[in-house]
PDB file of C-alpha atoms in Angstrom:
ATOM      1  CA  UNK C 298      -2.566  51.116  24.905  1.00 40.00           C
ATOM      2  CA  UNK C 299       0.737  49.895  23.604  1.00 49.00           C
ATOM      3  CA  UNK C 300       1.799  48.827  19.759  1.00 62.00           C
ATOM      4  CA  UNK C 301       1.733  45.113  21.665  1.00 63.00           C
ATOM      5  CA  UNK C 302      -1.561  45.312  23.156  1.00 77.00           C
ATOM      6  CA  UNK C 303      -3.366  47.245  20.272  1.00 92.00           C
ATOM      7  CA  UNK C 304      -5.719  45.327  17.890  1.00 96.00           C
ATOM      8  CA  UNK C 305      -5.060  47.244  14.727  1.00 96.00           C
ATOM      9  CA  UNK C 306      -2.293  49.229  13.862  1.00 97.00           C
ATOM     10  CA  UNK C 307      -2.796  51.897  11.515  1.00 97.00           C
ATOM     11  CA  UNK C 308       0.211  54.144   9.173  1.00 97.00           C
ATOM     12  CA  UNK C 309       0.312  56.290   6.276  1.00 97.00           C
ATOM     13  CA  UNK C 310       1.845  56.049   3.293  1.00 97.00           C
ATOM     14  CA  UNK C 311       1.064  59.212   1.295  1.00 96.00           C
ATOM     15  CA  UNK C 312      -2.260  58.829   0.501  1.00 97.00           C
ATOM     16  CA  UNK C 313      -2.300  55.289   1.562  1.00 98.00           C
ATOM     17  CA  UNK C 314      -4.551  54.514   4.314  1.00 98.00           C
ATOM     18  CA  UNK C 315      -2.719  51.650   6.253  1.00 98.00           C
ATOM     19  CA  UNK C 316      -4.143  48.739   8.431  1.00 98.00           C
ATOM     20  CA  UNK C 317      -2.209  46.058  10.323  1.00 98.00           C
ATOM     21  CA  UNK C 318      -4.779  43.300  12.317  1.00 97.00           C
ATOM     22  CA  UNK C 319      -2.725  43.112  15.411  1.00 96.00           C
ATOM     23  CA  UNK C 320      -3.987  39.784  17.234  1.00 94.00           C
ATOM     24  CA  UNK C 321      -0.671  37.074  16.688  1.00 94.00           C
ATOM     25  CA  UNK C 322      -1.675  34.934  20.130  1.00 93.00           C
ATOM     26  CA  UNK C 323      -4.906  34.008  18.467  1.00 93.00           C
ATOM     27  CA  UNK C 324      -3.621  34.115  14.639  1.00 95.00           C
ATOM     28  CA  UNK C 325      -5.705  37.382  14.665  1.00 95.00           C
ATOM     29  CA  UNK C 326      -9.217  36.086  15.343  1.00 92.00           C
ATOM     30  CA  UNK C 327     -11.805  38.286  14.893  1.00 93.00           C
ATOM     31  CA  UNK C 328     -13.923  39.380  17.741  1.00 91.00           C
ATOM     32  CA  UNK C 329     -16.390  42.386  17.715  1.00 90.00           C
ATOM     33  CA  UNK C 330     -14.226  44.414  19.872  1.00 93.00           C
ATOM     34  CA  UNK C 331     -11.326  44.058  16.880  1.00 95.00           C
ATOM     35  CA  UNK C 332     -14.023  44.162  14.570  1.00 94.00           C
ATOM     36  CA  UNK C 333     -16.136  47.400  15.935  1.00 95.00           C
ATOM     37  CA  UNK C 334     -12.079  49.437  15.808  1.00 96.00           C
ATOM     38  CA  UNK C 335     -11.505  48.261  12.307  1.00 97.00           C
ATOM     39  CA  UNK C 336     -14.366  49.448  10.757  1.00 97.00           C
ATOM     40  CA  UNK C 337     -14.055  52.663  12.548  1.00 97.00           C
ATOM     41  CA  UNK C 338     -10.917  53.152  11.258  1.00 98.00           C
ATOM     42  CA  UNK C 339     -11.935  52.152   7.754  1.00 98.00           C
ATOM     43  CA  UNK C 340     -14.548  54.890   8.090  1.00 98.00           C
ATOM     44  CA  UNK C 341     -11.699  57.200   9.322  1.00 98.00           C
ATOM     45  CA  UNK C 342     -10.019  56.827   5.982  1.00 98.00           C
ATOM     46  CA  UNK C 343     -12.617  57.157   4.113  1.00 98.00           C
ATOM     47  CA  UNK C 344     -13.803  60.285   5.243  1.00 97.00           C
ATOM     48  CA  UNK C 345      -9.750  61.543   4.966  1.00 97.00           C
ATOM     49  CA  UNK C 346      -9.483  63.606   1.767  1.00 95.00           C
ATOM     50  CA  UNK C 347      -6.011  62.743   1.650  1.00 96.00           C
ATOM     51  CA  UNK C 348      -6.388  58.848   1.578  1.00 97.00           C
ATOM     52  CA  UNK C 349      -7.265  57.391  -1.589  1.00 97.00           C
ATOM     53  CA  UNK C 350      -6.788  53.505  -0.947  1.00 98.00           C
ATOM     54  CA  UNK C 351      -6.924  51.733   2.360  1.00 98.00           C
ATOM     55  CA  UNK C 352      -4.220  48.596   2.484  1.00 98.00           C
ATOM     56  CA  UNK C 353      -5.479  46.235   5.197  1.00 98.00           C
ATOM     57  CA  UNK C 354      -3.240  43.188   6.079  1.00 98.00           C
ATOM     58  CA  UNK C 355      -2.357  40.668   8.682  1.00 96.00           C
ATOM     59  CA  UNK C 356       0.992  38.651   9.404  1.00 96.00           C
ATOM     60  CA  UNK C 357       3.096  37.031   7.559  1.00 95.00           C
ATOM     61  CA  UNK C 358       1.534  33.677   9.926  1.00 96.00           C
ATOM     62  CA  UNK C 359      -1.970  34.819   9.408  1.00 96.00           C
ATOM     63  CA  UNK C 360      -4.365  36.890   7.694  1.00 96.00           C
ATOM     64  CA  UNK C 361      -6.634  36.193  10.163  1.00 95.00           C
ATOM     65  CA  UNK C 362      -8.164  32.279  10.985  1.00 90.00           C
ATOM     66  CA  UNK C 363     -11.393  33.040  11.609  1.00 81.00           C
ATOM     67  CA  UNK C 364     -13.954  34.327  14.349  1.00 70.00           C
ATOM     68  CA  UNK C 365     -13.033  34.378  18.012  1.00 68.00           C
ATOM     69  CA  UNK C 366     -14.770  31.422  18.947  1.00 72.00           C
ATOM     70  CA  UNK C 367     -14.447  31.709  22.236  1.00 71.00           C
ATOM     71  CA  UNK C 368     -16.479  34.704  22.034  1.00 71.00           C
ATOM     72  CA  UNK C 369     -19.105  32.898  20.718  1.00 68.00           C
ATOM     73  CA  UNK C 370     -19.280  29.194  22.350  1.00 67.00           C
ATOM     74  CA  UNK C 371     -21.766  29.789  24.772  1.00 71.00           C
ATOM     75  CA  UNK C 372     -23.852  32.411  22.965  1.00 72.00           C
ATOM     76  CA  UNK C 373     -27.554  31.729  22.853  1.00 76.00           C
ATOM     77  CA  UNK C 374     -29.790  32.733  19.667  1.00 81.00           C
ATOM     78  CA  UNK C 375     -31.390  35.352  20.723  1.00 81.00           C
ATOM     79  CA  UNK C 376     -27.733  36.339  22.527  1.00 77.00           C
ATOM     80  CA  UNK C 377     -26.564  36.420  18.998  1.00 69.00           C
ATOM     81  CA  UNK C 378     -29.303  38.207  17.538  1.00 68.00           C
ATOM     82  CA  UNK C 379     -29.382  40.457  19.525  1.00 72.00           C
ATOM     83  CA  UNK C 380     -25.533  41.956  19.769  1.00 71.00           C
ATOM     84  CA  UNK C 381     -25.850  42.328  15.978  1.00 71.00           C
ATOM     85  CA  UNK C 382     -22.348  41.669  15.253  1.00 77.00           C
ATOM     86  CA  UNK C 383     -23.203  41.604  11.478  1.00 80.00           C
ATOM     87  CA  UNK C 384     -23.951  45.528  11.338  1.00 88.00           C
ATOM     88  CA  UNK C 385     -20.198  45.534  11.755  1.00 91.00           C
ATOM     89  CA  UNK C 386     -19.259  44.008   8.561  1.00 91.00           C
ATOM     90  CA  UNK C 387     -22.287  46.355   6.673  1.00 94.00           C
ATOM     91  CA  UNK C 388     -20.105  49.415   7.925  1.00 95.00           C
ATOM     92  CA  UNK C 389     -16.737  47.965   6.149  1.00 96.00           C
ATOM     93  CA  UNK C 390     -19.017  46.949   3.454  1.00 95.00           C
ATOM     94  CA  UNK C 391     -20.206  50.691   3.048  1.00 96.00           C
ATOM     95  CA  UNK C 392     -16.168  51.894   2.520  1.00 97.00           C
ATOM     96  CA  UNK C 393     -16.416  53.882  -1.052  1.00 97.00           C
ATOM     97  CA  UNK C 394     -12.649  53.782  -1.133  1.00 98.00           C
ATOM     98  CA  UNK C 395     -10.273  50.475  -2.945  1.00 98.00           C
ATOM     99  CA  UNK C 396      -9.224  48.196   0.089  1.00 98.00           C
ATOM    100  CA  UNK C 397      -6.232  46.124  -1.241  1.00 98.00           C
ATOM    101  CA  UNK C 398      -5.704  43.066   1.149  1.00 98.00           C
ATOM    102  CA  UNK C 399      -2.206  42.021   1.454  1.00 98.00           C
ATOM    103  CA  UNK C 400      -2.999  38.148   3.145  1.00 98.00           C
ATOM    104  CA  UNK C 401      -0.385  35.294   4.123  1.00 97.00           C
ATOM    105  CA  UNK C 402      -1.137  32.283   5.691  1.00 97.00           C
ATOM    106  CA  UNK C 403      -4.352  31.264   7.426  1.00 97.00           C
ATOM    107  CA  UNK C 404      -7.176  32.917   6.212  1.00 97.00           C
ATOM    108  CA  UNK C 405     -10.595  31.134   7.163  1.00 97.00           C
ATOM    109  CA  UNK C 406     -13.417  31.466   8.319  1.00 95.00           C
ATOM    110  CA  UNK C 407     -14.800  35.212   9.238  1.00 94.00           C
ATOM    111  CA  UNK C 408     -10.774  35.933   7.917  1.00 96.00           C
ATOM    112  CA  UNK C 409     -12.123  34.679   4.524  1.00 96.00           C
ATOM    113  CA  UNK C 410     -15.348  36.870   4.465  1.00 96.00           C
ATOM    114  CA  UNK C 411     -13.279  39.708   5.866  1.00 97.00           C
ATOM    115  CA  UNK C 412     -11.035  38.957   2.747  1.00 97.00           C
ATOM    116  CA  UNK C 413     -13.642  38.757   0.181  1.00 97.00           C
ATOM    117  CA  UNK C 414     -14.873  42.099   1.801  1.00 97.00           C
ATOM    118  CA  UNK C 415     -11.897  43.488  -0.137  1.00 98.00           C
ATOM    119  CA  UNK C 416     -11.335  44.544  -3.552  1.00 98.00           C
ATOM    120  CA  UNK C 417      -8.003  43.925  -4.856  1.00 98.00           C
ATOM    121  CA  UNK C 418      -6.285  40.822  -2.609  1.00 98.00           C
ATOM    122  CA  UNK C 419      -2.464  40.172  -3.017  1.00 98.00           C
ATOM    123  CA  UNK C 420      -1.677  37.010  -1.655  1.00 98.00           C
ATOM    124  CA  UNK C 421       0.894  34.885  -0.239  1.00 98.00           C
ATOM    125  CA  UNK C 422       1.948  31.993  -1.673  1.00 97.00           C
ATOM    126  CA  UNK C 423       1.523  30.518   1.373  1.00 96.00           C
ATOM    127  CA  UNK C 424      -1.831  31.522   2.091  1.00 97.00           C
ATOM    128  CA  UNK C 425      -4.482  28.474   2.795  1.00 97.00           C
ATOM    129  CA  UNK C 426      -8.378  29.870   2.124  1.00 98.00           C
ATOM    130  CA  UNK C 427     -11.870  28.293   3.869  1.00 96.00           C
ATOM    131  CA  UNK C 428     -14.705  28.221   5.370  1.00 96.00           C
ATOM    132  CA  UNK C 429     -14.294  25.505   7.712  1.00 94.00           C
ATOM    133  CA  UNK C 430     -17.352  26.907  10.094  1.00 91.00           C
ATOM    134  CA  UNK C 431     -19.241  23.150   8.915  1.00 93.00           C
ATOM    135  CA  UNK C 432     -16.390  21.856  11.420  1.00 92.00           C
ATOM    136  CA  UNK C 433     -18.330  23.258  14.536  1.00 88.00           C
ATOM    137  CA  UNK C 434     -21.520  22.899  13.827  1.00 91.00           C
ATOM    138  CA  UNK C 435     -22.439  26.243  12.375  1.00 89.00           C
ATOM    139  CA  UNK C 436     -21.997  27.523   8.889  1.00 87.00           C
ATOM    140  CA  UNK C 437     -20.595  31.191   7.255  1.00 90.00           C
ATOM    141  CA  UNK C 438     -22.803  34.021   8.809  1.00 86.00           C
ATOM    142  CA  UNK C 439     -20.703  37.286   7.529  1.00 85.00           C
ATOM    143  CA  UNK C 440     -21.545  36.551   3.871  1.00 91.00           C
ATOM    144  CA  UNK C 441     -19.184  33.580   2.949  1.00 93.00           C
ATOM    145  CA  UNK C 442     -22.138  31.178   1.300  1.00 95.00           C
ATOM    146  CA  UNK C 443     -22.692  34.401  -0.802  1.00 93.00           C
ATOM    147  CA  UNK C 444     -19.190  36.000  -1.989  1.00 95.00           C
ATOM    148  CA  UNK C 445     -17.598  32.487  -1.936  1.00 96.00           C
ATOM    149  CA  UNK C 446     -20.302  31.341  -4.453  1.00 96.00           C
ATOM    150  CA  UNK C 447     -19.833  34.164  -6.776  1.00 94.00           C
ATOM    151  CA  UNK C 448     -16.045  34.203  -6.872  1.00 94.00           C
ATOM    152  CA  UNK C 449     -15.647  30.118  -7.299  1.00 95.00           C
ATOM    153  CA  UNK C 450     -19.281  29.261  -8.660  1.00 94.00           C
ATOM    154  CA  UNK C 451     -21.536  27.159  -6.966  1.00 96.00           C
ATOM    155  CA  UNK C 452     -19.753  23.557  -7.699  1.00 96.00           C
ATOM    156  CA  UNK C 453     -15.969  24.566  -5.925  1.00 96.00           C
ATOM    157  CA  UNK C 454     -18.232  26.605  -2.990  1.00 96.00           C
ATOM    158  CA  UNK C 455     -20.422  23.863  -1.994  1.00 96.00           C
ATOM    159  CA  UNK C 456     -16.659  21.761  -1.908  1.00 97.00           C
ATOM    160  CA  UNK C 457     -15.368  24.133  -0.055  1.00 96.00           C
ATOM    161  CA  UNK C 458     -18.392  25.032   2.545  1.00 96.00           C
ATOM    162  CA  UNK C 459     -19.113  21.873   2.951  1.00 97.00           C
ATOM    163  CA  UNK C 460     -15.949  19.768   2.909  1.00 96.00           C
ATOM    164  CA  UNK C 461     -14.360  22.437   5.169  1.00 95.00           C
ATOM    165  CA  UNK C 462     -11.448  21.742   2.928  1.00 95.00           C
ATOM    166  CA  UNK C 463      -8.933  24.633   2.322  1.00 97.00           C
ATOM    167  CA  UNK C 464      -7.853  26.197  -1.146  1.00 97.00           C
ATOM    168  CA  UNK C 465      -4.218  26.531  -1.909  1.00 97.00           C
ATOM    169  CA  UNK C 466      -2.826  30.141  -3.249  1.00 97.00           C
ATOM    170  CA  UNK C 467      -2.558  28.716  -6.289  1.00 97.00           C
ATOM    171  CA  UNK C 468      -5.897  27.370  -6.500  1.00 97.00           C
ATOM    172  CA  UNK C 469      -7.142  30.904  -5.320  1.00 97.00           C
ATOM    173  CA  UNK C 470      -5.964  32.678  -7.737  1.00 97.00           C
ATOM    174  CA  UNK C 471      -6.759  30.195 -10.351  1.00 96.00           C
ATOM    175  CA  UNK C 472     -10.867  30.404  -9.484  1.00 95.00           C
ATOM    176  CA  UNK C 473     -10.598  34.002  -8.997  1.00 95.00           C
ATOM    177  CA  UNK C 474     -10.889  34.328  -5.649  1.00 97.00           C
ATOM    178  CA  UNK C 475      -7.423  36.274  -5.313  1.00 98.00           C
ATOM    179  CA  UNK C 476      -6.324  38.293  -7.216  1.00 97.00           C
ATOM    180  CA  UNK C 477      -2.247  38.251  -7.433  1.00 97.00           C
ATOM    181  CA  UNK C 478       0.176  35.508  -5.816  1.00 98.00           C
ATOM    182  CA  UNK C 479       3.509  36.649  -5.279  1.00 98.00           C
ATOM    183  CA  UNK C 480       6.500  34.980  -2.926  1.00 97.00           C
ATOM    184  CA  UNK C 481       5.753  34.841   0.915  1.00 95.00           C
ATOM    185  CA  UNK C 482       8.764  37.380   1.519  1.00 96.00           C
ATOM    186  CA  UNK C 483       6.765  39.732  -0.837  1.00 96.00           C
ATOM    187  CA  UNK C 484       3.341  39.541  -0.044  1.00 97.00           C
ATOM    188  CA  UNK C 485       2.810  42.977   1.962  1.00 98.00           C
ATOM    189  CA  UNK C 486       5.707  45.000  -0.485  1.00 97.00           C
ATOM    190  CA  UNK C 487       3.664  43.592  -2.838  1.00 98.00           C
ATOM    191  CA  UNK C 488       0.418  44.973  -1.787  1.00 98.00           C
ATOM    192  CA  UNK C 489       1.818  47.896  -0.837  1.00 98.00           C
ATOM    193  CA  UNK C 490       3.484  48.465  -4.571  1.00 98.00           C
ATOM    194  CA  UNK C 491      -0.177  47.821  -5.441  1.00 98.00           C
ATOM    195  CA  UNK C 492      -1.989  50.041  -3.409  1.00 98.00           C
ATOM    196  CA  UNK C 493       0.639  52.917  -4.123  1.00 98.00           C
ATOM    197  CA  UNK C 494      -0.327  52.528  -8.503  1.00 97.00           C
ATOM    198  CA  UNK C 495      -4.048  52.471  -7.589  1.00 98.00           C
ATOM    199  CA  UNK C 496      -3.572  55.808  -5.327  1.00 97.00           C
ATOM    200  CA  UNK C 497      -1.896  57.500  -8.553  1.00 96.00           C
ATOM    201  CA  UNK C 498      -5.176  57.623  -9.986  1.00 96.00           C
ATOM    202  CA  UNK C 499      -8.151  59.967 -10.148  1.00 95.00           C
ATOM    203  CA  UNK C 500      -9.465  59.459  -6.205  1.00 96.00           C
ATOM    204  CA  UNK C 501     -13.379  60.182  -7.512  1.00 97.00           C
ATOM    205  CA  UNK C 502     -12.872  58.064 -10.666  1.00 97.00           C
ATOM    206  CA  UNK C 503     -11.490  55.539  -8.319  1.00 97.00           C
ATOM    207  CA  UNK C 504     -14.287  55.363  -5.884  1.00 97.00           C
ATOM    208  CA  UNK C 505     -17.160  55.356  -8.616  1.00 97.00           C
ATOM    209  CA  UNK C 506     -15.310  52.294 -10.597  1.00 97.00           C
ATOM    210  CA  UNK C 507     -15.521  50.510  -7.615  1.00 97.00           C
ATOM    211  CA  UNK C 508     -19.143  51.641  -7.060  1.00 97.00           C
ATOM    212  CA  UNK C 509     -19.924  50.181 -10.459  1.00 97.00           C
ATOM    213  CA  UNK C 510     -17.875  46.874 -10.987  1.00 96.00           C
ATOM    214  CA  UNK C 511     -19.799  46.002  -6.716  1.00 96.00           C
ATOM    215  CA  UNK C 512     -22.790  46.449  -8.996  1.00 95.00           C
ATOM    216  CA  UNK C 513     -22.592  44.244 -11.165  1.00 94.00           C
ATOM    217  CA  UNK C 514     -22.821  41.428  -8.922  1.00 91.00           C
ATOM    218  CA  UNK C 515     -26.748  42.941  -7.621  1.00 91.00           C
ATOM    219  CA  UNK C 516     -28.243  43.885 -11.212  1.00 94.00           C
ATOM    220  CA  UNK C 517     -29.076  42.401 -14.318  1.00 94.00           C
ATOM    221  CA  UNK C 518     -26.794  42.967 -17.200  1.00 95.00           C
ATOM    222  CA  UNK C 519     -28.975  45.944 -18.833  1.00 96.00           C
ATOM    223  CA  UNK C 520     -29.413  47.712 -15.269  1.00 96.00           C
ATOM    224  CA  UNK C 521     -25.802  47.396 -14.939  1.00 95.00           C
ATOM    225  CA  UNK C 522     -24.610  48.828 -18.070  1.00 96.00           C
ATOM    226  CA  UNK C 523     -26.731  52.204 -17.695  1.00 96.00           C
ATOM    227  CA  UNK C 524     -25.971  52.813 -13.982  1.00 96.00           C
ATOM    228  CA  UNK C 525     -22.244  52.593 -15.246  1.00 96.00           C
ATOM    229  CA  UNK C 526     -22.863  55.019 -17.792  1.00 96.00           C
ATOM    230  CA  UNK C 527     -24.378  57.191 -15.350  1.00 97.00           C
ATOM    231  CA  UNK C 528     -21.046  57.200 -13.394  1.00 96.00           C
ATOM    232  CA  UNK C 529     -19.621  57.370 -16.559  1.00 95.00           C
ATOM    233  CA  UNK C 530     -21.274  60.921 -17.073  1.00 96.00           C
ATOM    234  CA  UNK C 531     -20.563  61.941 -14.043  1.00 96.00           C
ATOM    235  CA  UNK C 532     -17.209  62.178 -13.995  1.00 96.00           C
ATOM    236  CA  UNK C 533     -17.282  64.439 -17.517  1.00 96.00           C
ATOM    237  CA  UNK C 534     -18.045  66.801 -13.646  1.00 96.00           C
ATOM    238  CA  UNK C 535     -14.426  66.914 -12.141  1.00 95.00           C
ATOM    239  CA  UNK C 536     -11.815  68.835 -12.093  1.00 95.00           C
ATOM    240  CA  UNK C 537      -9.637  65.742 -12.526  1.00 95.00           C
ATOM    241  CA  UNK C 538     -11.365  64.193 -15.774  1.00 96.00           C
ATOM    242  CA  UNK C 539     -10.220  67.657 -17.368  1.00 95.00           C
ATOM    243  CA  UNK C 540      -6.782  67.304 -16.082  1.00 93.00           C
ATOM    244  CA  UNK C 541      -6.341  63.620 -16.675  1.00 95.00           C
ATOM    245  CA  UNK C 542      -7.300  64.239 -20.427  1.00 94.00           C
ATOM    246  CA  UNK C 543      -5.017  67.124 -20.666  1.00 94.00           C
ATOM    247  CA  UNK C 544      -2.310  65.340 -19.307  1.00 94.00           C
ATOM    248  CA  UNK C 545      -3.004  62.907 -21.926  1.00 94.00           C
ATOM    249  CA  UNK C 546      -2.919  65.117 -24.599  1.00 93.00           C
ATOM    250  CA  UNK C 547       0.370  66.627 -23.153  1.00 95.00           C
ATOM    251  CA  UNK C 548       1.781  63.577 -22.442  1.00 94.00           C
ATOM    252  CA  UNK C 549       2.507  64.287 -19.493  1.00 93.00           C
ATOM    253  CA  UNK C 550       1.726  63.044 -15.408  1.00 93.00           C
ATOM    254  CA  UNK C 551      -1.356  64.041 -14.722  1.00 93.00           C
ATOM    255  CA  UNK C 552      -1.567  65.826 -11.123  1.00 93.00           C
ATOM    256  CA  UNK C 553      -5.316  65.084  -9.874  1.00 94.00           C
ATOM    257  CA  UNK C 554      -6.677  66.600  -6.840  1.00 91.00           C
ATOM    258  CA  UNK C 555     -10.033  64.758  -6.332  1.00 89.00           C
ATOM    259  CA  UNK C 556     -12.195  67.367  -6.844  1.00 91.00           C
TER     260      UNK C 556
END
C-alpha cells in the first residue's frame, strides 16, 4: 500500500510516536477499517519503550468530520450491535501514554469524540467543533453526550448536541474543550513543539499523571485524592524520581530513562 492509499501514516520523532489520519477525499471520515489500524498503532506505541508521547493529527482541511456514513446508512440494529465498532474506541481509550492532538478544520462528529479521546489538543484557529449526529437522525454513540458534557457543562452541550451547531476555536478553548489555539500555519509545529516538552519528562511519571488527572472525572473527590497519592508513592520506586531530584539539586538536565 502506497503513502496515497494508506489510512494512517505513522513517523518518529525521537521518542515521539507520530500519527497522520490519511483519508483527504472524505475529510478523513472515520470508518472501522481506519479506526481498527489506528488503534493498533496506538497500541504499537505504547508498548515501544522508546515512545513517550503519541502526536495524532489530521490536515490542515480536516481533523477528521465525522463517521463514514456511508458505512453506516443501511446498517440494521442488531447489524450495529453486533460489529461492535465501539470496542475500537475502548482500545484507544486504554493508551497509558499522553496523545497530543494537533486538529485544523472540521472536526465533528466521531472526529470530535476521537478528539476528546485525547489529552492535550492544539488547535487551529480555524478549527470548527460538533456533534452534528442530531442532523441525521441519530445522536453521539463513541462517548460525545459524555466527554462533551464534562468539558463544556451540561448548558453549552445540550446547545451543541442538540442544535448541531458548531463551536469556533475560540469558543473551544474558551469552555475548555481545547486546550491551546495557535495560527492555522502553526497548528501541527505547534503540537509537535508540544509533544517534544511533554516527552522531556519522566516517561513513568508521565503515564501515571495521566492515569490520575482521567480519574478524576470517575471518583468522588476523597477517592480521587488518595488514589493520586498512591501514584504519588509510587513513583518514590524509579530510577527516574532519584535522578530527576538529583538533577534538581545539581541544577542540572535531568537524563531519565523510564525505569
Amino acid at each position: 500500500m502506497s503513502n496515497d492509499d494508506a489510512l494512517i501514516l505513522t513517523e518518529t520523532d525521537g521518542h515521539v510516536g507520530i500519527i497522520r489520519l490519511n483519508r483527504p477525499k472524505v475529510l478523513n471520515a472515520l470508518n472501522p477499517e481506519l479506526m481498527s489500524m489506528l488503534a493498533a498503532q496506538m497500541e504499537a506505541y505504547d508498548k515501544d519503550s522508546n515512545i513517550y508521547v503519541i502526536l495524532l493529527s489530521g490536515s490542515e482541511k480536516a481533523w477528521a468530520a465525522g463517521a463514514d456514513i456511508g458505512d453506516m446508512a443501511e446498517q440494521s440494529a442488531i447489524s450495529m450491535y453486533e460489529r461492535d465498532q465501539f470496542a475500537t474506541w475502548e482500545r484507544i481509550k486504554r493508551v497509558k501514554k499522553p496523545v497530543v492532538a494537533a486538529v485544523s478544520g472540521w472536526c465533528l462528529g466521531g472526529g470530535c469524540e476521537l478528539m476528546m479521546h485525547c489529552d492535550v489538543i492544539i488547535a487551529s484557529e480555524t478549527a470548527q467543533f460538533g456533534q452534528p449526529e442530531i442532523n441525521i437522525g441519530v445522536m453521539p454513540g463513541a462517548g460525545g453526550t459524555q466527554r462533551l458534557t464534562r468539558a463544556l457543562g451540561k448548558a453549552m452541550a445540550m446547545d451543541v448536541i442538540l442544535s448541531g451547531r458548531f463551536l469556533t476555536a475560540a469558543e473551544a478553548v474558551h469552555h475548555g474543550l481545547v486546550s491551546r489555539v495557535v495560527p492555522k500555519e502553526h497548528f501541527y509545529t505547534e503540537a509537535l513543539k508540544v509533544s517534544q516538552v511533554i516527552a522531556s519528562k519522566g516517561p513513568i511519571a508521565l503515564r501515571l499523571a495521566k492515569e490520575g488527572v482521567l480519574k478524576a472525572f470517575e471518583t468522588p473527590l476523597s477517592e480521587g485524592l488518595e488514589y493520586e497519592r498512591k501514584l504519588f508513592y509510587t513513583l518514590f520506586a524509579t530510577e527516574d524520581q532519584k535522578e530527576g531530584m538529583r538533577a534538581f539539586m545539581e541544577k542540572r538536565k535531568p537524563e531519565f530513562k523510564g525505569r
